[in-house]
Amino acid sequence: MLYFLATTSLTLVQIGAALTTAGLLALPAGPLVGGLVDRYGAKPVLQAANLAQALGFAGYLVVGQTWQIAICAWLNSAGRAVFFSCYGVTVTALAAPGQRERWFGLLGSVRNLGYALGGLLSAVAVTVGTHGAYAAIVVVNALSYVAAFVLMRAVPNVRPETAQDAAGGWGRVLRDRRYLSLVAHQLCFAVSLFALNIAIPVYAVDVLGLPGWTAGAVFTLNTLMVGFGQGIVVGWLSGRIRSRVLVAGHACFAAGYLLFLAADRVAAPALAVGVVLLGAGSYTFGEILGGPITSTVAAESAPDALRGRYLALNQLAVTVAGAVAPAALSGLLFNGAASIWLTLVGVSVLGATLATTIGKVVPAAQSRIGGVQPADLHA
């Protein structure tokens, strides 16, 4: 958003409309490629997603009209949706049974550290404020996807065996009620994840009137905790039942939301900052506990021959949450602190309820972290 405001003559409304349109048009991308992943493997699809995003960011250098931004942003949004729809297929295929939570946790940690580095570089560019500085960030983004494409060449393309049964296709996926309950849980979890980018910083600075650095401190705390702590926490959780850990994650989310609400009742600004940071810590523990487990359960609950379609459906819940969250959370925030935080507490309660449900009906959610699945023993 800042880049387009600095490098084009378009208004905030025009840019926002272009980015929103791109996000909505990207919604079908993940499900559409699910079948391609099942047929050709995840590697070529991942590489295509990397090239699409490289092209999208390169296009940012020359855009000047709303429709041009929409096209380039669509390449980026669709490529990102495709990536998250099928990278779990590769992780599941390459990670040994019993080690998948660790690998999903490690990848999440590395990704968060990447976010931190990207945020730091972007902050430098914004501080410099020149057209060249902004362009440099876009070029680095484009080159990063080219580098990802090259790195992926060393990763084997694991494909389902031809003898495996992929009959039923999407119809079979959509009739799987147990997996649909898992997707519903993913939707609740994703709504909470988007609160960090959309609601928490605005609430801290604009509603509570806290210093602007408070928002940066929340992001830094979240990034450091996830980046350096997720792998350690997953190791500590070895042997715990997955669904119960998911319930604990939603409880941490809810505790964080209640602390954010409590900060609105604190008169002293310094104390309010402390309450907000404490809430951010509790919220981040929810992310740490739930992130690797939701990814592992979603991947292991899908049959090998249809894992691409299954994970594409699961990722669609995240994409839908990302499309709905800005308007929904902003509207709730406009109505007051109690409105947004008590609503999100309700989302957490629903998520915990769904986690309990899948713990009863989804075998992968019933098992213990680091344990070998019965299906893996017979593989």
Coordinates of C-alpha atoms in Angstrom, one line a residue:
M1 CA 0.0 0.0 0.0
L2 CA 2.8 2.4 1.0
Y3 CA 4.7 1.5 -2.2
F4 CA 1.9 2.3 -4.5
L5 CA 1.1 5.6 -2.7
A6 CA 4.7 6.6 -3.1
T7 CA 5.2 5.5 -6.7
T8 CA 1.8 6.2 -8.4
S9 CA -0.7 9.0 -8.6
L10 CA -3.5 6.7 -7.4
T11 CA -5.5 7.4 -4.3
L12 CA -5.7 5.2 -1.2
V13 CA -9.3 4.1 -2.2
Q14 CA -8.2 3.2 -5.7
I15 CA -5.2 1.2 -4.5
G16 CA -7.3 -0.5 -1.8
A17 CA -9.9 -1.5 -4.4
A18 CA -7.3 -2.9 -6.7
L19 CA -5.7 -5.0 -3.9
T20 CA -9.1 -6.2 -2.6
T21 CA -10.2 -7.2 -6.1
A22 CA -6.9 -9.1 -6.6
G23 CA -7.4 -11.0 -3.3
L24 CA -11.0 -12.0 -4.2
L25 CA -10.0 -13.2 -7.7
A26 CA -7.3 -15.3 -6.1
L27 CA -9.7 -17.2 -3.9
P28 CA -10.2 -20.1 -6.4
A29 CA -6.5 -20.5 -7.2
G30 CA -5.7 -23.0 -4.4
P31 CA -8.6 -25.4 -5.1
L32 CA -8.1 -25.2 -8.8
V33 CA -4.5 -26.5 -8.6
G34 CA -5.3 -29.2 -6.0
G35 CA -5.9 -31.7 -8.8
L36 CA -2.7 -30.7 -10.5
V37 CA -0.7 -31.4 -7.3
D38 CA -2.4 -34.9 -7.0
R39 CA -1.5 -35.7 -10.7
Y40 CA 1.9 -34.1 -11.2
G41 CA 3.2 -33.7 -7.7
A42 CA 3.7 -30.5 -5.6
K43 CA 7.2 -29.4 -6.9
P44 CA 6.2 -28.1 -10.3
V45 CA 3.2 -26.3 -8.9
L46 CA 5.3 -24.7 -6.2
Q47 CA 7.8 -23.6 -8.8
A48 CA 5.1 -22.1 -10.9
A49 CA 3.8 -20.2 -7.9
N50 CA 7.3 -18.8 -7.3
L51 CA 7.6 -17.7 -10.9
A52 CA 4.1 -16.1 -10.7
Q53 CA 5.1 -14.1 -7.7
A54 CA 8.4 -13.1 -9.2
L55 CA 6.5 -11.8 -12.2
G56 CA 3.9 -10.0 -10.1
F57 CA 6.5 -8.1 -8.1
A58 CA 8.5 -7.3 -11.2
G59 CA 5.3 -5.8 -12.6
Y60 CA 5.0 -3.5 -9.6
L61 CA 8.0 -1.6 -11.1
V62 CA 6.0 -0.4 -14.1
V63 CA 2.3 -0.2 -13.0
G64 CA 0.5 3.1 -12.9
Q65 CA -3.2 2.3 -13.2
T66 CA -5.7 0.5 -11.0
W67 CA -6.2 -2.4 -13.4
Q68 CA -2.4 -2.9 -13.7
I69 CA -2.0 -3.1 -9.9
A70 CA -4.9 -5.6 -9.7
I71 CA -3.3 -7.9 -12.3
C72 CA 0.1 -7.9 -10.6
A73 CA -1.4 -8.2 -7.1
W74 CA -3.5 -11.1 -8.4
L75 CA -0.4 -12.9 -9.5
N76 CA 1.1 -12.5 -6.1
S77 CA -2.1 -13.4 -4.2
A78 CA -2.8 -16.4 -6.4
G79 CA 0.8 -17.6 -6.2
R80 CA 0.8 -17.2 -2.4
A81 CA -2.5 -19.2 -2.1
V82 CA -1.1 -21.9 -4.4
F83 CA 2.1 -22.1 -2.4
F84 CA 0.3 -22.6 1.0
S85 CA -2.1 -25.0 -0.6
C86 CA 0.5 -27.5 -1.7
Y87 CA 3.7 -26.9 0.3
G88 CA 2.3 -29.1 3.0
V89 CA 2.1 -32.0 0.5
T90 CA 5.9 -31.8 0.1
V91 CA 6.6 -31.5 3.8
T92 CA 4.4 -34.5 4.6
A93 CA 6.0 -36.6 1.9
L94 CA 9.6 -35.7 2.9
A95 CA 9.3 -35.6 6.7
A96 CA 9.5 -38.9 8.5
P97 CA 6.3 -40.0 10.4
G98 CA 6.5 -38.6 14.0
Q99 CA 8.7 -35.7 12.9
R100 CA 6.1 -33.6 10.9
E101 CA 5.2 -31.3 13.8
R102 CA 8.8 -30.5 14.2
W103 CA 9.3 -29.7 10.5
F104 CA 6.1 -27.7 10.2
G105 CA 7.2 -25.8 13.4
L106 CA 10.7 -25.2 12.0
L107 CA 9.4 -24.0 8.7
G108 CA 7.0 -21.6 10.5
S109 CA 9.9 -20.3 12.6
V110 CA 12.1 -19.7 9.5
R111 CA 9.1 -18.0 7.8
N112 CA 8.6 -15.7 10.8
L113 CA 12.3 -14.8 10.8
G114 CA 11.9 -14.0 7.1
Y115 CA 9.0 -11.7 7.9
A116 CA 11.1 -10.0 10.5
L117 CA 14.0 -9.4 8.0
G118 CA 11.6 -8.2 5.4
G119 CA 9.9 -5.9 7.8
L120 CA 13.3 -4.4 8.8
L121 CA 14.3 -3.9 5.2
S122 CA 11.0 -2.3 4.4
A123 CA 11.2 0.0 7.4
V124 CA 14.6 1.2 6.1
A125 CA 13.1 1.8 2.7
V126 CA 10.2 3.8 4.1
T127 CA 12.6 5.8 6.3
V128 CA 14.7 6.7 3.2
G129 CA 11.5 7.4 1.3
T130 CA 13.0 7.8 -2.2
H131 CA 11.6 6.1 -5.3
G132 CA 14.8 4.1 -5.6
A133 CA 14.5 2.8 -2.1
Y134 CA 10.9 1.6 -2.6
A135 CA 11.9 0.0 -6.0
A136 CA 14.8 -1.8 -4.3
I137 CA 12.5 -3.6 -2.0
V138 CA 10.3 -4.7 -4.9
V139 CA 13.3 -6.0 -6.8
V140 CA 14.5 -7.9 -3.7
N141 CA 11.1 -9.5 -3.4
A142 CA 11.1 -10.5 -7.1
L143 CA 14.6 -11.9 -6.8
S144 CA 13.7 -13.8 -3.6
Y145 CA 11.1 -15.8 -5.6
V146 CA 13.6 -16.5 -8.4
A147 CA 16.0 -17.8 -5.7
A148 CA 13.2 -19.9 -4.2
F149 CA 12.5 -21.4 -7.7
V150 CA 16.2 -22.4 -8.0
L151 CA 16.3 -23.8 -4.5
M152 CA 13.2 -26.0 -5.2
R153 CA 15.1 -27.7 -8.0
A154 CA 17.0 -29.7 -5.4
V155 CA 13.8 -30.9 -3.8
P156 CA 12.4 -34.3 -5.1
N157 CA 9.0 -34.3 -6.6
V158 CA 7.1 -36.9 -4.6
R159 CA 4.0 -38.1 -6.4
P160 CA 1.3 -40.6 -5.3
E161 CA 1.9 -44.1 -6.7
T162 CA -0.2 -44.7 -9.8
A163 CA -1.8 -47.7 -8.1
Q164 CA -3.3 -45.5 -5.4
D165 CA -7.0 -44.7 -5.5
A166 CA -7.8 -41.1 -6.4
A167 CA -11.4 -42.0 -7.4
G168 CA -14.0 -39.5 -6.5
G169 CA -11.9 -36.4 -6.9
W170 CA -13.3 -33.3 -5.4
G171 CA -16.7 -35.0 -4.7
R172 CA -15.0 -37.4 -2.4
V173 CA -13.2 -34.5 -0.6
L174 CA -16.4 -32.5 -0.1
R175 CA -18.3 -35.5 1.2
D176 CA -15.6 -36.1 3.9
R177 CA -17.5 -34.7 6.9
R178 CA -14.7 -35.4 9.3
Y179 CA -12.3 -33.4 7.2
L180 CA -14.9 -30.6 6.8
S181 CA -14.9 -30.2 10.6
L182 CA -11.2 -29.9 10.5
V183 CA -11.5 -27.1 7.8
A184 CA -14.0 -25.3 10.1
H185 CA -11.5 -25.4 12.9
Q186 CA -8.8 -24.1 10.5
L187 CA -11.1 -21.1 9.7
C188 CA -11.4 -20.2 13.4
F189 CA -7.7 -20.5 13.9
A190 CA -7.0 -18.4 10.8
V191 CA -9.3 -15.6 12.0
S192 CA -7.2 -15.3 15.2
L193 CA -4.0 -15.2 13.2
F194 CA -5.2 -12.2 11.1
A195 CA -5.9 -10.3 14.3
L196 CA -2.2 -9.6 14.7
N197 CA -1.9 -7.7 11.5
I198 CA -5.3 -6.0 11.4
A199 CA -6.7 -5.4 14.8
I200 CA -4.0 -5.4 17.5
P201 CA -1.7 -2.5 16.3
V202 CA -4.7 -0.3 15.4
Y203 CA -6.3 -0.9 18.8
A204 CA -3.0 -0.2 20.7
V205 CA -2.2 3.0 18.9
D206 CA -5.5 4.5 17.7
V207 CA -7.9 3.3 20.3
L208 CA -5.8 3.2 23.4
G209 CA -3.6 6.1 22.4
L210 CA -0.4 4.3 23.2
P211 CA 2.9 5.3 21.7
G212 CA 3.4 4.3 18.1
W213 CA 6.4 2.0 19.0
T214 CA 3.9 -0.2 20.9
A215 CA 2.7 -1.7 17.6
G216 CA 6.3 -2.4 16.6
A217 CA 7.0 -4.0 19.9
V218 CA 4.0 -6.3 19.5
F219 CA 5.2 -7.5 16.1
T220 CA 8.8 -7.9 17.4
L221 CA 7.6 -9.9 20.4
N222 CA 5.5 -12.1 18.2
T223 CA 8.2 -12.7 15.6
L224 CA 10.9 -13.5 18.2
M225 CA 8.7 -15.8 20.2
V226 CA 7.6 -17.8 17.1
G227 CA 11.0 -17.6 15.3
F228 CA 13.1 -18.8 18.2
G229 CA 10.5 -20.6 20.5
Q230 CA 8.3 -22.7 18.2
G231 CA 10.8 -25.5 17.7
I232 CA 11.5 -25.6 21.5
V233 CA 7.8 -25.7 22.4
V234 CA 7.0 -28.5 19.9
G235 CA 9.8 -30.5 21.5
W236 CA 8.4 -30.0 24.9
L237 CA 5.0 -31.1 23.7
S238 CA 6.1 -34.4 22.5
G239 CA 3.7 -37.1 23.7
R240 CA 0.8 -34.7 24.2
I241 CA -2.5 -35.4 22.5
R242 CA -2.8 -33.1 19.5
S243 CA -6.4 -32.1 19.9
R244 CA -5.8 -31.1 23.6
V245 CA -2.9 -28.9 22.5
L246 CA -5.1 -27.2 20.0
V247 CA -7.6 -26.5 22.8
A248 CA -4.8 -25.0 24.9
G249 CA -3.8 -22.8 21.9
H250 CA -7.3 -21.4 21.6
A251 CA -7.3 -20.8 25.4
C252 CA -4.1 -18.7 25.0
F253 CA -5.8 -16.7 22.2
A254 CA -8.8 -16.0 24.4
A255 CA -6.6 -15.0 27.4
G256 CA -4.7 -12.6 25.1
Y257 CA -8.0 -11.0 23.9
L258 CA -9.2 -10.6 27.5
L259 CA -6.0 -8.8 28.4
F260 CA -6.4 -6.5 25.4
L261 CA -9.8 -5.7 26.7
A262 CA -8.5 -5.1 30.2
A263 CA -5.9 -2.6 28.8
D264 CA -8.8 -0.4 27.9
R265 CA -9.7 -0.1 31.6
V266 CA -6.1 0.9 32.6
A267 CA -5.5 4.6 33.1
A268 CA -1.7 4.7 33.3
P269 CA -0.2 4.5 29.8
A270 CA 2.9 2.6 30.9
L271 CA 0.8 0.0 32.6
A272 CA -1.5 -0.3 29.6
V273 CA 1.6 -0.9 27.4
G274 CA 2.6 -3.7 29.8
V275 CA -0.9 -5.3 29.6
V276 CA -0.9 -5.1 25.8
L277 CA 2.5 -6.8 25.6
L278 CA 1.3 -9.4 28.1
G279 CA -1.7 -10.0 25.9
A280 CA 0.5 -10.2 22.8
G281 CA 2.6 -12.9 24.6
S282 CA -0.4 -15.0 25.5
Y283 CA -1.8 -14.6 21.9
T284 CA 1.6 -15.7 20.5
F285 CA 1.6 -18.8 22.6
G286 CA -1.7 -19.7 21.0
E287 CA -0.1 -19.3 17.6
I288 CA 2.9 -21.4 18.6
L289 CA 0.8 -24.2 20.1
G290 CA -1.7 -24.4 17.2
G291 CA 0.3 -23.6 14.1
P292 CA 2.4 -26.8 13.6
I293 CA -0.4 -29.0 14.9
T294 CA -3.1 -27.7 12.6
S295 CA -0.7 -28.2 9.6
T296 CA 0.2 -31.7 10.6
V297 CA -3.3 -32.9 11.3
A298 CA -4.6 -31.4 8.0
A299 CA -1.8 -33.1 6.1
E300 CA -2.0 -36.5 7.8
S301 CA -5.8 -36.6 7.6
A302 CA -5.7 -36.6 3.8
P303 CA -5.2 -39.7 1.7
D304 CA -2.0 -39.7 -0.3
A305 CA -3.7 -39.8 -3.7
L306 CA -5.9 -36.8 -2.9
R307 CA -3.7 -34.8 -0.5
G308 CA -3.4 -31.9 -2.9
R309 CA -7.1 -31.4 -3.1
Y310 CA -7.6 -31.9 0.7
L311 CA -4.9 -29.4 1.6
A312 CA -6.2 -26.9 -1.0
L313 CA -9.6 -27.0 0.7
N314 CA -8.0 -26.5 4.1
Q315 CA -6.0 -23.6 2.8
L316 CA -9.1 -22.1 1.3
A317 CA -10.4 -21.6 4.8
V318 CA -7.3 -19.4 5.5
T319 CA -7.7 -17.5 2.3
V320 CA -11.4 -16.8 3.1
A321 CA -10.4 -15.6 6.6
G322 CA -7.9 -13.3 5.0
A323 CA -10.4 -11.8 2.7
V324 CA -13.1 -11.4 5.3
A325 CA -11.0 -10.4 8.3
P326 CA -10.1 -6.8 7.3
A327 CA -13.7 -5.6 6.9
A328 CA -15.0 -7.7 9.8
L329 CA -12.3 -6.9 12.4
S330 CA -12.3 -3.2 11.4
G331 CA -16.0 -3.0 11.8
L332 CA -15.9 -4.6 15.2
L333 CA -13.1 -2.4 16.3
F334 CA -15.1 0.7 15.2
N335 CA -17.9 -0.5 17.6
G336 CA -15.6 -0.6 20.6
A337 CA -13.1 -2.7 22.5
A338 CA -15.7 -5.0 24.0
S339 CA -17.2 -5.7 20.6
I340 CA -14.0 -6.9 19.0
W341 CA -12.3 -8.7 21.8
L342 CA -15.4 -10.5 23.2
T343 CA -16.3 -11.6 19.6
L344 CA -12.8 -13.0 19.2
V345 CA -13.1 -14.7 22.5
G346 CA -16.2 -16.3 21.1
V347 CA -14.3 -17.4 18.0
S348 CA -11.7 -19.0 20.3
V349 CA -14.4 -20.8 22.2
L350 CA -15.8 -22.1 19.0
G351 CA -12.3 -23.1 17.8
A352 CA -11.7 -25.0 21.1
T353 CA -15.1 -26.8 20.7
L354 CA -14.2 -27.8 17.1
A355 CA -10.8 -29.0 18.3
T356 CA -12.5 -31.2 20.9
T357 CA -14.8 -32.5 18.2
I358 CA -12.0 -33.4 15.7
G359 CA -10.2 -35.0 18.7
K360 CA -13.1 -37.5 18.8
V361 CA -13.6 -38.2 15.1
V362 CA -10.3 -37.4 13.3
P363 CA -7.6 -40.1 13.9
A364 CA -4.7 -37.8 13.3
A365 CA -6.0 -35.4 15.9
Q366 CA -6.4 -38.2 18.4
S367 CA -2.8 -39.2 18.3
R368 CA 0.1 -37.8 20.2
I369 CA 2.7 -35.3 19.0
G370 CA 5.7 -37.1 17.7
G371 CA 3.9 -40.4 17.5
V372 CA 3.7 -42.7 14.4
Q373 CA 0.3 -42.9 12.8
P374 CA -1.3 -46.4 12.3
A375 CA -1.4 -45.7 8.6
D376 CA 2.3 -45.0 8.6
L377 CA 3.1 -48.3 10.2
H378 CA 1.5 -50.1 7.3
A379 CA 3.0 -47.9 4.6

